[in-house]
Tab-separated table of C-alpha atoms and ligand atoms in Angstrom:
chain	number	residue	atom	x	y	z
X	198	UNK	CA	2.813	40.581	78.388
X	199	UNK	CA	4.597	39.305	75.309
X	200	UNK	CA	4.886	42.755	74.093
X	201	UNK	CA	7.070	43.296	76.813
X	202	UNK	CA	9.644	41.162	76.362
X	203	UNK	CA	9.394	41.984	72.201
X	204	UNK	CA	11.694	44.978	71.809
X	205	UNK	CA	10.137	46.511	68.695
X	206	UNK	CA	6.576	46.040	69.932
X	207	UNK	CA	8.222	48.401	72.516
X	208	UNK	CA	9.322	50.869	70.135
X	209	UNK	CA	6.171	50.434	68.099
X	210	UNK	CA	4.628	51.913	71.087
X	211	UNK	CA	6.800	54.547	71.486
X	212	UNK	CA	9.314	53.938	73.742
X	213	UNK	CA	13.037	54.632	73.471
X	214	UNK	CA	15.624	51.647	74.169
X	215	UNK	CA	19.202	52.146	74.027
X	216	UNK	CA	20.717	50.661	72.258
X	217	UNK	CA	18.091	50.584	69.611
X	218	UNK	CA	16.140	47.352	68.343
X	219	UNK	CA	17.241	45.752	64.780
X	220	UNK	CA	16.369	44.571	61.496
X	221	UNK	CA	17.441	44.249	58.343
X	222	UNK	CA	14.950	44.439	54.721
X	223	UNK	CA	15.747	41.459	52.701
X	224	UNK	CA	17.340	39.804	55.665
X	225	UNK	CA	16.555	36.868	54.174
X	226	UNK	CA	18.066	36.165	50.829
X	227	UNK	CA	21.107	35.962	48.473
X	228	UNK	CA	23.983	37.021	50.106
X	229	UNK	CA	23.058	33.874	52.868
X	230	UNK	CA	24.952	30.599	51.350
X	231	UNK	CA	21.976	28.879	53.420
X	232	UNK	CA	19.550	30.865	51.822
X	233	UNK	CA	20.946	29.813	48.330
X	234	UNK	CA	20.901	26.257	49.377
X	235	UNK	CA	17.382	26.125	50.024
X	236	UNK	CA	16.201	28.264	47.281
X	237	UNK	CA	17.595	25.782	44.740
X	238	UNK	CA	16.073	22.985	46.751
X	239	UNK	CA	12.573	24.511	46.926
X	240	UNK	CA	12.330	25.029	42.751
X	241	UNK	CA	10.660	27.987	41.216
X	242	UNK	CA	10.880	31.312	43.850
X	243	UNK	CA	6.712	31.173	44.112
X	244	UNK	CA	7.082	27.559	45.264
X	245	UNK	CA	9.915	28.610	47.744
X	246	UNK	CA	7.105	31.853	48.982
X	247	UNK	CA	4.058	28.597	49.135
X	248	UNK	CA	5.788	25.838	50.540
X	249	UNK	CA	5.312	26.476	54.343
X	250	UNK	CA	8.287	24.027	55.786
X	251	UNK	CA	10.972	25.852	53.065
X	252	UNK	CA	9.528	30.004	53.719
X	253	UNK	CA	9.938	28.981	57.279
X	254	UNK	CA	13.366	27.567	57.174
X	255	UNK	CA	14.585	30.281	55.338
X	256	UNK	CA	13.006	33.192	57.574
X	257	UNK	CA	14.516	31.612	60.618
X	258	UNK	CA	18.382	31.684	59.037
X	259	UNK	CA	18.836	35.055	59.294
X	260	UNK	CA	17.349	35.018	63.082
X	261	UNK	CA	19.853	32.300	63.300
X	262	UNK	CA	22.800	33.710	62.382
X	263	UNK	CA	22.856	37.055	63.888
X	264	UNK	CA	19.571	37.109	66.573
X	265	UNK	CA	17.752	40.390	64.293
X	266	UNK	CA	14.376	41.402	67.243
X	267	UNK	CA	12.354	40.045	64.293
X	268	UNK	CA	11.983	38.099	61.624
X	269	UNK	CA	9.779	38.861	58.645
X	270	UNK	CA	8.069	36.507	57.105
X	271	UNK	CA	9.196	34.880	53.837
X	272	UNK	CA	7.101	35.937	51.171
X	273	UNK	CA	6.836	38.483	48.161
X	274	UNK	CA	4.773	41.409	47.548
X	275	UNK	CA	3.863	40.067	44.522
X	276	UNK	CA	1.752	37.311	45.787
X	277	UNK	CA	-1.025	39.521	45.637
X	278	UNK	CA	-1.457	39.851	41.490
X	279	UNK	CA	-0.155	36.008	41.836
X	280	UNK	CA	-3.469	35.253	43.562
X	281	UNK	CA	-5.536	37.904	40.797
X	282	UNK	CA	-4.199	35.583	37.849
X	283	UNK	CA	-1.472	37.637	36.607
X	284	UNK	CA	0.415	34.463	35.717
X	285	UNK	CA	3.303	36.400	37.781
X	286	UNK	CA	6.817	34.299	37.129
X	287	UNK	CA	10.177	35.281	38.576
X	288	UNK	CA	13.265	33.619	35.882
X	289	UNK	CA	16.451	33.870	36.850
X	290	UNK	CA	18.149	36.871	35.455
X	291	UNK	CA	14.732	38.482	34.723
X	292	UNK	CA	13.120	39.779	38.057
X	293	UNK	CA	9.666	39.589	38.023
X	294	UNK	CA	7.066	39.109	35.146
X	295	UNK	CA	3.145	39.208	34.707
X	296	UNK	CA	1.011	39.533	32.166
X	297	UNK	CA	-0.081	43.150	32.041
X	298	UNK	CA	-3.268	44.817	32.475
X	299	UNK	CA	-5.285	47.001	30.403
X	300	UNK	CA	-8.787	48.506	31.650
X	301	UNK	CA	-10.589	45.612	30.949
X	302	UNK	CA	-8.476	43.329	32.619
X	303	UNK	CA	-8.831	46.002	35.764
X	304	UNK	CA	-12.519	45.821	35.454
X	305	UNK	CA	-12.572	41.589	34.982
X	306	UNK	CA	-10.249	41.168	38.464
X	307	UNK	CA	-11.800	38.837	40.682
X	308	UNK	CA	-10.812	39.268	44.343
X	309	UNK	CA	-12.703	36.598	45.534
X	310	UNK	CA	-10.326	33.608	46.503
X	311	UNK	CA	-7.230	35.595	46.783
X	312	UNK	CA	-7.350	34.975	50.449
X	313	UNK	CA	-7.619	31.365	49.978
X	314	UNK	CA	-4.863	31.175	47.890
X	315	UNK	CA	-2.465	32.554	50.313
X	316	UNK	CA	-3.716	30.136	52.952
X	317	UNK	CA	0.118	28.729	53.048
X	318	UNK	CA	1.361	31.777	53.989
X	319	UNK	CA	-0.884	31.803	56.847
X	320	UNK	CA	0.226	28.311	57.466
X	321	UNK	CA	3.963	29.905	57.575
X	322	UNK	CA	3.424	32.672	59.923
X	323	UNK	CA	1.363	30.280	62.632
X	324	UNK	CA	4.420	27.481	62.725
X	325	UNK	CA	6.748	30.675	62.542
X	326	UNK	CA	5.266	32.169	65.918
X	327	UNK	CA	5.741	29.057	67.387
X	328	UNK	CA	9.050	27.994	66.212
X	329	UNK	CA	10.878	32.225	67.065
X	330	UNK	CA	12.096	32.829	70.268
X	331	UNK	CA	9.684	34.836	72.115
X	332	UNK	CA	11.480	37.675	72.326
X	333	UNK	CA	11.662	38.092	68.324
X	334	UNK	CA	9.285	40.176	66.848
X	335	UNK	CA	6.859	38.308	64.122
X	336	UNK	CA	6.630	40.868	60.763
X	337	UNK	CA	3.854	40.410	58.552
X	338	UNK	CA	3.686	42.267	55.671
X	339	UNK	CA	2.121	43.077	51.870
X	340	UNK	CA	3.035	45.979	49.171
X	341	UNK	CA	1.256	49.306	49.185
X	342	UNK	CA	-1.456	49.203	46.058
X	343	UNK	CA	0.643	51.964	44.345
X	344	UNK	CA	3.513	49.700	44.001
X	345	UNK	CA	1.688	46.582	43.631
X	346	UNK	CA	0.028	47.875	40.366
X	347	UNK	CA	3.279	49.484	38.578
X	348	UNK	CA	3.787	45.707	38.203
X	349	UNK	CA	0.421	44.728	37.214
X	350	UNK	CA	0.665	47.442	34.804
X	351	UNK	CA	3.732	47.099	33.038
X	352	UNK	CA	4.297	43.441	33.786
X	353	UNK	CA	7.434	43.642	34.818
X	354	UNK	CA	9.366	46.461	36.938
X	355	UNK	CA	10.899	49.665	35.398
X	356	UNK	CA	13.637	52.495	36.520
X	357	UNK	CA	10.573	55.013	36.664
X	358	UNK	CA	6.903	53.476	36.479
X	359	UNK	CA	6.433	55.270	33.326
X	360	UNK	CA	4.109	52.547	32.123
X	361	UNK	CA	1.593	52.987	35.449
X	362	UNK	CA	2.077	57.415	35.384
X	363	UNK	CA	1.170	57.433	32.193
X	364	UNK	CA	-2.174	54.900	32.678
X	365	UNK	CA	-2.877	56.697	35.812
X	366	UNK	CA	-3.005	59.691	33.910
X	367	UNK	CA	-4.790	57.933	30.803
X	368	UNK	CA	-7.432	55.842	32.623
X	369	UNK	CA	-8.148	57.707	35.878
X	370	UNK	CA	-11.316	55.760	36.276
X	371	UNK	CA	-9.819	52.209	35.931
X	372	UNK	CA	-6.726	53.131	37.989
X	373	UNK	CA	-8.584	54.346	41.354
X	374	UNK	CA	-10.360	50.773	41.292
X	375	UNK	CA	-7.047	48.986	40.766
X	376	UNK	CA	-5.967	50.703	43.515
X	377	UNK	CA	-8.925	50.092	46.053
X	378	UNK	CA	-9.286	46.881	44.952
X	379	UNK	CA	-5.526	46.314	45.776
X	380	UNK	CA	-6.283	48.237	49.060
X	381	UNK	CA	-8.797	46.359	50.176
X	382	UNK	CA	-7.503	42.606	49.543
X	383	UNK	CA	-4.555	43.955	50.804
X	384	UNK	CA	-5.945	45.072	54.526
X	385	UNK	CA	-7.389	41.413	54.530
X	386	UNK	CA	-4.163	39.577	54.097
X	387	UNK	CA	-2.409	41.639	56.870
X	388	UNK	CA	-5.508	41.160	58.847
X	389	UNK	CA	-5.090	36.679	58.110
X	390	UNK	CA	-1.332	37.445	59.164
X	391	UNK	CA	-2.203	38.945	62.460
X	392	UNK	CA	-4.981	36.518	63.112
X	393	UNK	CA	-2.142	33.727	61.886
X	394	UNK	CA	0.651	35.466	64.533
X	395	UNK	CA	1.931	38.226	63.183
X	396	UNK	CA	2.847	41.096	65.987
X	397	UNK	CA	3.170	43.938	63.964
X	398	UNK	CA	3.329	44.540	59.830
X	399	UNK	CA	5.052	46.227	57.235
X	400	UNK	CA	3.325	48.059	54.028
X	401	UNK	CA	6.483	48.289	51.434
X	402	UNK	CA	5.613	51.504	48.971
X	403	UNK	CA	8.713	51.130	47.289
X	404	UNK	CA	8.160	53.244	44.506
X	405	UNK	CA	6.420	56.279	46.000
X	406	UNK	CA	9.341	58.480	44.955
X	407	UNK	CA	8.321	59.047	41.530
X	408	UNK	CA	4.994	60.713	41.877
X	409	UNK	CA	4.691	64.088	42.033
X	410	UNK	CA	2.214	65.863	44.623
X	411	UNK	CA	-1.243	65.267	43.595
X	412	UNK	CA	-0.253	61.869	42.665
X	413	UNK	CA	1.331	61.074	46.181
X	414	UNK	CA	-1.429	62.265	47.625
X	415	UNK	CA	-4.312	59.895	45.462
X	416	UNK	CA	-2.035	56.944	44.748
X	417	UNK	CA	0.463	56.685	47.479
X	418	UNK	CA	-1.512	57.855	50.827
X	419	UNK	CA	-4.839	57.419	50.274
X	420	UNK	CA	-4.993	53.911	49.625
X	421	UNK	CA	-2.701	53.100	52.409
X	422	UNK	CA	-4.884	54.856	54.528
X	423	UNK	CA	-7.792	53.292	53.561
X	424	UNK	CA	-5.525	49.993	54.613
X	425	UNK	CA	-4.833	51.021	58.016
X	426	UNK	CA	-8.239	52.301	58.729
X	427	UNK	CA	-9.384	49.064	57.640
X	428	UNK	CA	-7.068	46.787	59.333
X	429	UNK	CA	-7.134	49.152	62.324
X	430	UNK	CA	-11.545	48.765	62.773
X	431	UNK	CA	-10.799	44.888	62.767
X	432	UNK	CA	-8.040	44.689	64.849
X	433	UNK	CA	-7.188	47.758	67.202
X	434	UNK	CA	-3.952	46.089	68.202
X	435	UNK	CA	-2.353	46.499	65.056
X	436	UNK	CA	0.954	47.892	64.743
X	437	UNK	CA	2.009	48.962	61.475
X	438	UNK	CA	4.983	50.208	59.682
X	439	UNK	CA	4.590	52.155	56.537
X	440	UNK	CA	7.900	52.663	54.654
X	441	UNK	CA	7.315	55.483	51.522
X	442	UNK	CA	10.364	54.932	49.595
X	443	UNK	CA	12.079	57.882	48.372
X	444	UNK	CA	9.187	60.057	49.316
X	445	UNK	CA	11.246	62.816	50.838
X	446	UNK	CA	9.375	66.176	52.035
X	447	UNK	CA	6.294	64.117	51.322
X	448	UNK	CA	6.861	62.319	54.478
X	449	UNK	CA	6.091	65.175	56.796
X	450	UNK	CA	2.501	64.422	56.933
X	451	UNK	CA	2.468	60.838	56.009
X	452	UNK	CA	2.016	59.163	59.304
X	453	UNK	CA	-0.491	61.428	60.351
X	454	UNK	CA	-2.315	61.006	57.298
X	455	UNK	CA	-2.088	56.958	56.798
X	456	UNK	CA	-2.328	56.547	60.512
X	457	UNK	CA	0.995	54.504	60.416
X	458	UNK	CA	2.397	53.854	63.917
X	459	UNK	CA	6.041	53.791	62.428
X	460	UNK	CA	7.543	55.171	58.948
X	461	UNK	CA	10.185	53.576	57.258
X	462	UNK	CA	12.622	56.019	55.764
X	463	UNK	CA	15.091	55.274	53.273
X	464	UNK	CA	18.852	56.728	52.950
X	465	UNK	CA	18.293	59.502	51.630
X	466	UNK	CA	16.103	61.092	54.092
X	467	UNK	CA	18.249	63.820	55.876
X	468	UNK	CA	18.861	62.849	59.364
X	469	UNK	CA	17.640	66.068	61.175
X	470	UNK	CA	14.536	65.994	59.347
X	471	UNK	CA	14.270	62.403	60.179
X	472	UNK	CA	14.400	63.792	64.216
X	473	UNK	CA	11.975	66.004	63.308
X	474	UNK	CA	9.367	63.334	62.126
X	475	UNK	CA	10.860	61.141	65.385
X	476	UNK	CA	9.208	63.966	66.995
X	477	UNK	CA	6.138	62.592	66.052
X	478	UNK	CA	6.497	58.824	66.607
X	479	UNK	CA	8.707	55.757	66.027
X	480	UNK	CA	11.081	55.859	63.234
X	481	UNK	CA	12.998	53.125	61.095
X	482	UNK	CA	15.869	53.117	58.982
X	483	UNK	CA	18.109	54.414	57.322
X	484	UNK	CA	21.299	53.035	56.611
X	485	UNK	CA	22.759	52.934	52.999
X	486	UNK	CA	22.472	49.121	51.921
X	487	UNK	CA	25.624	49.739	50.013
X	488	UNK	CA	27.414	50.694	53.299
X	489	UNK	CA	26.796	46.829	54.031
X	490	UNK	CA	28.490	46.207	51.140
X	491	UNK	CA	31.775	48.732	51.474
X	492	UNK	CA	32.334	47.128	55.061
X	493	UNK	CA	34.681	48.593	56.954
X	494	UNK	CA	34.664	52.524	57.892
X	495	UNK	CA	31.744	53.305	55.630
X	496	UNK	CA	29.988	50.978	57.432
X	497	UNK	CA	30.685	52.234	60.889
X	498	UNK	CA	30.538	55.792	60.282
X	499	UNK	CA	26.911	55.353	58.355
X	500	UNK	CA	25.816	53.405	61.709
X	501	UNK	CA	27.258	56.233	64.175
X	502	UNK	CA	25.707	59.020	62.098
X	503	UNK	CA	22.257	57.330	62.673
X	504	UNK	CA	22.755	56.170	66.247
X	505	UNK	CA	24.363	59.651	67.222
X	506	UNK	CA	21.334	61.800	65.504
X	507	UNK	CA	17.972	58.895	65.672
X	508	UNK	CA	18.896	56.938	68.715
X	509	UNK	CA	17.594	58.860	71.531
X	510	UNK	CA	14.294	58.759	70.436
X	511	UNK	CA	11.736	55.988	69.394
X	512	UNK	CA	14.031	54.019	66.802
X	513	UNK	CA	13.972	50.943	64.895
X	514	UNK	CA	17.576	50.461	63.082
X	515	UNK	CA	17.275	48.914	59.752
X	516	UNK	CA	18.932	50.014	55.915
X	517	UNK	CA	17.037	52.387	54.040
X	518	UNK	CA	15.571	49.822	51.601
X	519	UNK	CA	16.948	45.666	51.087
X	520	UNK	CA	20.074	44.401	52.014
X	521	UNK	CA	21.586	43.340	48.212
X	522	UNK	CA	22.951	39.950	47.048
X	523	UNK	CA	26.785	41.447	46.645
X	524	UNK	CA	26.837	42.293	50.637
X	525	UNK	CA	29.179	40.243	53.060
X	526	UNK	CA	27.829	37.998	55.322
X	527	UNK	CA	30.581	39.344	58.008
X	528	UNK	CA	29.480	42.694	57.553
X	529	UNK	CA	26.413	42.065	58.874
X	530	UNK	CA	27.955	40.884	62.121
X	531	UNK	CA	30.197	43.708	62.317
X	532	UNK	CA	26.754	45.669	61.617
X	533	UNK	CA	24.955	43.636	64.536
X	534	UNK	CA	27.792	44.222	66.860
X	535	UNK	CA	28.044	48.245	66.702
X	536	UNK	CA	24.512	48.556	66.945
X	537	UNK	CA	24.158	46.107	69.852
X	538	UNK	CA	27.430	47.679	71.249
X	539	UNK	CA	26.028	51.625	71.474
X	540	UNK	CA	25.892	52.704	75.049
X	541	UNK	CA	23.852	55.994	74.130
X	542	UNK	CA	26.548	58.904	73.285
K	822	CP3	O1	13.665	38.975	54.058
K	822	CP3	C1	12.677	39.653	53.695
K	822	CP3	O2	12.685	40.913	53.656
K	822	CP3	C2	11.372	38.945	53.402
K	822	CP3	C3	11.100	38.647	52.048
K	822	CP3	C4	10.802	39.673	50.974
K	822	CP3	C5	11.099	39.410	49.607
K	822	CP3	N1	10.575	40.399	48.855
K	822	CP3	C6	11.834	38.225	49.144
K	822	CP3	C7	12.428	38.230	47.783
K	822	CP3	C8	10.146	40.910	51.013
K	822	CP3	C9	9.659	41.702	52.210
K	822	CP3	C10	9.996	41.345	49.657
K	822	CP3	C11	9.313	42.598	49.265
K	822	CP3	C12	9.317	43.033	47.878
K	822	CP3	N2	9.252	42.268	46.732
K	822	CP3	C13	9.305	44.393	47.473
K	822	CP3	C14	9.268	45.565	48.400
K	822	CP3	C15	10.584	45.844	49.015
K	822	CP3	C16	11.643	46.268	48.033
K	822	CP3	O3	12.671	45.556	47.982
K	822	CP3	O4	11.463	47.283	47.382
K	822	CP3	C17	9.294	44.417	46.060
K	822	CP3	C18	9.291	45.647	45.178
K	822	CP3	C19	9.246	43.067	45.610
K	822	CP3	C20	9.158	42.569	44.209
K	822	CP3	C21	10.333	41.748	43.840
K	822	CP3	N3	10.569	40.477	44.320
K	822	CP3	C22	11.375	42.094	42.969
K	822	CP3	C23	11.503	43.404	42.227
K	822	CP3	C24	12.250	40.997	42.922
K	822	CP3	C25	13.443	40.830	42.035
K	822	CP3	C26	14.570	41.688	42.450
K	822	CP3	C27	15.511	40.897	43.278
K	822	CP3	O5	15.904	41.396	44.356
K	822	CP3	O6	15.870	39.820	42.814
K	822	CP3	C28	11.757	40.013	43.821
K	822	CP3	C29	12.370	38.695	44.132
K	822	CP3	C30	12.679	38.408	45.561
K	822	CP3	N4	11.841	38.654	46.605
K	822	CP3	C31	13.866	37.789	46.059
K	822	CP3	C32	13.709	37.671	47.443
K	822	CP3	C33	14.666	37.036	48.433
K	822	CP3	C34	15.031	37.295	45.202
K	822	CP3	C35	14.578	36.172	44.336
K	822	CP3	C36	15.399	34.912	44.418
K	822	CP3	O7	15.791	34.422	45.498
K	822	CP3	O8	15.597	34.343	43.340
């Protein structure tokens, strides 16, 4: 019944609707004054992710301002390592920052009580589903083990992962259990989000573009499988999204071999092989965050392109990875607008 009236539930399901439902990655964040405004009232960016009444205030802006069919809850990927003692920190200037592991510190990780340490976030997503419209979509979502643990291994992100390739290739052994250890606290915390109110969630791989074959194939989809399975024997009504960043002809097989209901694809996925995987089931993406940025005509024509060739099938619009901090509030009307205003030619 609530399904119904929830757009992307729709499309999660595989129906069409013209014009198509939205979303933006990042939607909340810098480039909202609000957002700023309550970030520097909530403290350290952890305390912002673990203080219930803040992470819900500044989910809701975005829904707010420009009425996205969902919000997603206010969190960070790396919460995860934050509740394995990884002493994770986020300065200003810095991005993020661990301490990083070696094979012993893979072999000493506790998972026990990670769960319990996220019980805020739970506490987020329940006042959340009660606080949305009920038309808005509720997103729950974690990072894919892969990406979790280039952080965990380098302690700190880098252009290529070069720090977790190069352990992966080192310490085989150790790596696989860092991954399936990730996997499977993982499927639990999107299993407390949908038990908390969550409708539907998203697993971000956002570095799955720099591993070659093989590697996509042990590091990228078989722990997310393992996820979905797993969150999929506990709760059949799942709906999940599983957005492979940058993982290009790798993507052909992906929801068919995660068992994703939806796949996320980023900008540079070509748009008539992106018809050719809507073939297969619901699509999301892809715009260009920096179109959001340029305004104007490269913003329209981006949105057009993806409307004209994705939008009479099963679609989701949303960028092609997160909105950035330099984009224009405005923009994202003019964004809302076009896509609202698209009568199907
Ligand atoms: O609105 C939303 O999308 C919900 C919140 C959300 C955040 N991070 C908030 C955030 C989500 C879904 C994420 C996911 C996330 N976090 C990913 C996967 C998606 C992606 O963007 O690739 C990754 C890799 C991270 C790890 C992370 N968190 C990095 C690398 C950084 C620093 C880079 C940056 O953008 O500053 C963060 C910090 C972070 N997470 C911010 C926000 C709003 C900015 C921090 C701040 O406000 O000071």
């Amino acid at each position: 019944m609530t399904d119904e009236c929830r757009k992307i539930m729709r499309v999660l399901s595989g129906e069409t609707l013209s014009p198509p439902p939205l979303w933006l990655m990042r939607q909340a964040g810098r480039y909202l004054p609000e957002y700023r405004e309550t970030r520097a009232k909530a403290g350290s960016f952890l305390d912002l992710c673990y203080s219930p009444d803040h992470a819900v205030e500044v989910t809701l802006q975005p829904i707010r301002r420009y009425g996205f069919d969902a919000a997603i809850l206010f969190s960070d990927i790396l919460v995860i390592p934050d509740g394995l003692k990884r002493n994770v920190r986020f300065t200003e200037g810095h991005g993020p920052e661990m301490d990083p592991i070696d094979e012993a510190g893979i072999l000493a990780l506790k998972p026990d009580g990670v769960i319990a340490h996220l019980a805020p976030v739970m506490e987020t997503v329940r006042r959340l589903r009660q606080d949305l419209p009920a038309e808005t979509t509720l997103l729950g979502f974690c990072g894919a083990p892969w990406t979790v643990a280039t952080y965990m291994i380098a302690g700190h992100g880098t252009p290529d992962q070069a720090p977790a390739r190069l352990f992966a290739y080192r310490h085989p052994k150790a790596f696989e259990h860092l991954l399936m250890l990730l996997a499977d606290i993982s499927a639990s915390y999107l299993v407390a989000q949908i038990d908390a109110g969550a409708d539907a969630v998203q697993i971000f791989d956002s570095w799955a573009g720099v591993l070659g074959e093989r590697e996509f194939e042990a590091f990228a989809v078989k722990p997310v499988a393992r996820m979905i399975a797993s969150v999929k024997a506990q709760r059949p009504q799942a709906r999940i999204i599983a957005f492979a960043k940058g993982a290009g002809y790798q993507l052909k097989t992906y929801r068919q071999k995660t068992g994703a209901d939806a796949i996320g694809l980023d900008w540079s996925v070509p748009l008539a092989f992106a018809r050719e995987l809507q073939q297969e089931g619901p699509i999301q993406g892809n715009l260009d965050p920096m179109r959001v940025v340029a305004g104007g005509k490269a913003l329209e024509d981006g949105i057009d392109d993806i409307l004209q060739h994705l939008g009479h099938g099963p679609l989701i619009f949303n960028l092609g990875h997160g909105i950035t901090p330099q984009a224009d509030p405005t923009n994202v009307s003019a964004l809302v607008e076009r896509v609202r205003g698209w009568r199907g030619r």
